[in-house]
Amino acid sequence: MKATHAYRLILTRGGRAPALLADVERADHIEIVEIDSGEVVLFWDRPPQATSKLARALRADLAQMQAEEFIARWSTVEH
């Protein structure tokens, strides 16, 4: 099963400003949620600019990988 059918990416920004103009103290949150159960399987708190890059990479892998591959790859990545 494709990862996009098994998981959903939720990005929560810690403020209204775009990443390039955001306060360095701001923390944005990225969650990967399993669609069937609603459980959070992966979670990161990152500075705004790092969050944008991480979200792009996650979206690309969600679209291309199988669900098992996706979790195996991203569960070992420290961002």
PDB file of C-alpha atoms in Angstrom, residues 8-45:
ATOM      1  CA  ARG A   8      -1.284  11.746   6.692  1.00  0.00           C
ATOM      2  CA  LEU A   9       1.149  14.595   7.314  1.00  0.00           C
ATOM      3  CA  ILE A  10       0.002  17.316   9.703  1.00  0.00           C
ATOM      4  CA  LEU A  11       2.059  20.494   9.916  1.00  0.00           C
ATOM      5  CA  THR A  12       1.311  22.916  12.753  1.00  0.00           C
ATOM      6  CA  ARG A  13       3.072  26.234  12.660  1.00  0.00           C
ATOM      7  CA  GLY A  14       3.948  27.955  15.928  1.00  0.00           C
ATOM      8  CA  GLY A  15       3.073  31.376  14.521  1.00  0.00           C
ATOM      9  CA  ARG A  16       1.600  33.217  11.571  1.00  0.00           C
ATOM     10  CA  ALA A  17       4.818  34.448   9.945  1.00  0.00           C
ATOM     11  CA  PRO A  18       6.325  32.539   7.014  1.00  0.00           C
ATOM     12  CA  ALA A  19       9.361  30.396   7.819  1.00  0.00           C
ATOM     13  CA  LEU A  20      11.877  32.902   6.427  1.00  0.00           C
ATOM     14  CA  LEU A  21      10.528  35.700   8.635  1.00  0.00           C
ATOM     15  CA  ALA A  22       9.735  33.615  11.709  1.00  0.00           C
ATOM     16  CA  ASP A  23      11.220  34.225  15.137  1.00  0.00           C
ATOM     17  CA  VAL A  24      14.126  31.860  15.822  1.00  0.00           C
ATOM     18  CA  GLU A  25      12.460  30.845  19.100  1.00  0.00           C
ATOM     19  CA  ARG A  26       9.358  29.552  17.299  1.00  0.00           C
ATOM     20  CA  ALA A  27       8.807  25.800  17.128  1.00  0.00           C
ATOM     21  CA  ASP A  28       6.747  24.153  14.392  1.00  0.00           C
ATOM     22  CA  HIS A  29       5.364  20.626  14.729  1.00  0.00           C
ATOM     23  CA  ILE A  30       5.212  17.849  12.156  1.00  0.00           C
ATOM     24  CA  GLU A  31       3.133  14.737  12.768  1.00  0.00           C
ATOM     25  CA  ILE A  32       2.703  11.627  10.666  1.00  0.00           C
ATOM     26  CA  VAL A  33      -0.674  10.125  11.575  1.00  0.00           C
ATOM     27  CA  GLU A  34      -1.871   6.650  10.667  1.00  0.00           C
ATOM     28  CA  ILE A  35      -5.171   7.123   8.819  1.00  0.00           C
ATOM     29  CA  ASP A  36      -6.845   3.891   9.982  1.00  0.00           C
ATOM     30  CA  SER A  37      -6.228   4.334  13.701  1.00  0.00           C
ATOM     31  CA  GLY A  38      -5.689   8.097  14.012  1.00  0.00           C
ATOM     32  CA  GLU A  39      -2.512   7.409  16.018  1.00  0.00           C
ATOM     33  CA  VAL A  40       0.564   9.618  15.688  1.00  0.00           C
ATOM     34  CA  VAL A  41       3.404   7.372  14.499  1.00  0.00           C
ATOM     35  CA  LEU A  42       6.116  10.011  13.968  1.00  0.00           C
ATOM     36  CA  PHE A  43       6.503  13.467  15.494  1.00  0.00           C
ATOM     37  CA  TRP A  44       9.079  16.278  15.223  1.00  0.00           C
ATOM     38  CA  ASP A  45       9.414  19.738  16.795  1.00  0.00           C
TER      39      ASP A  45
END
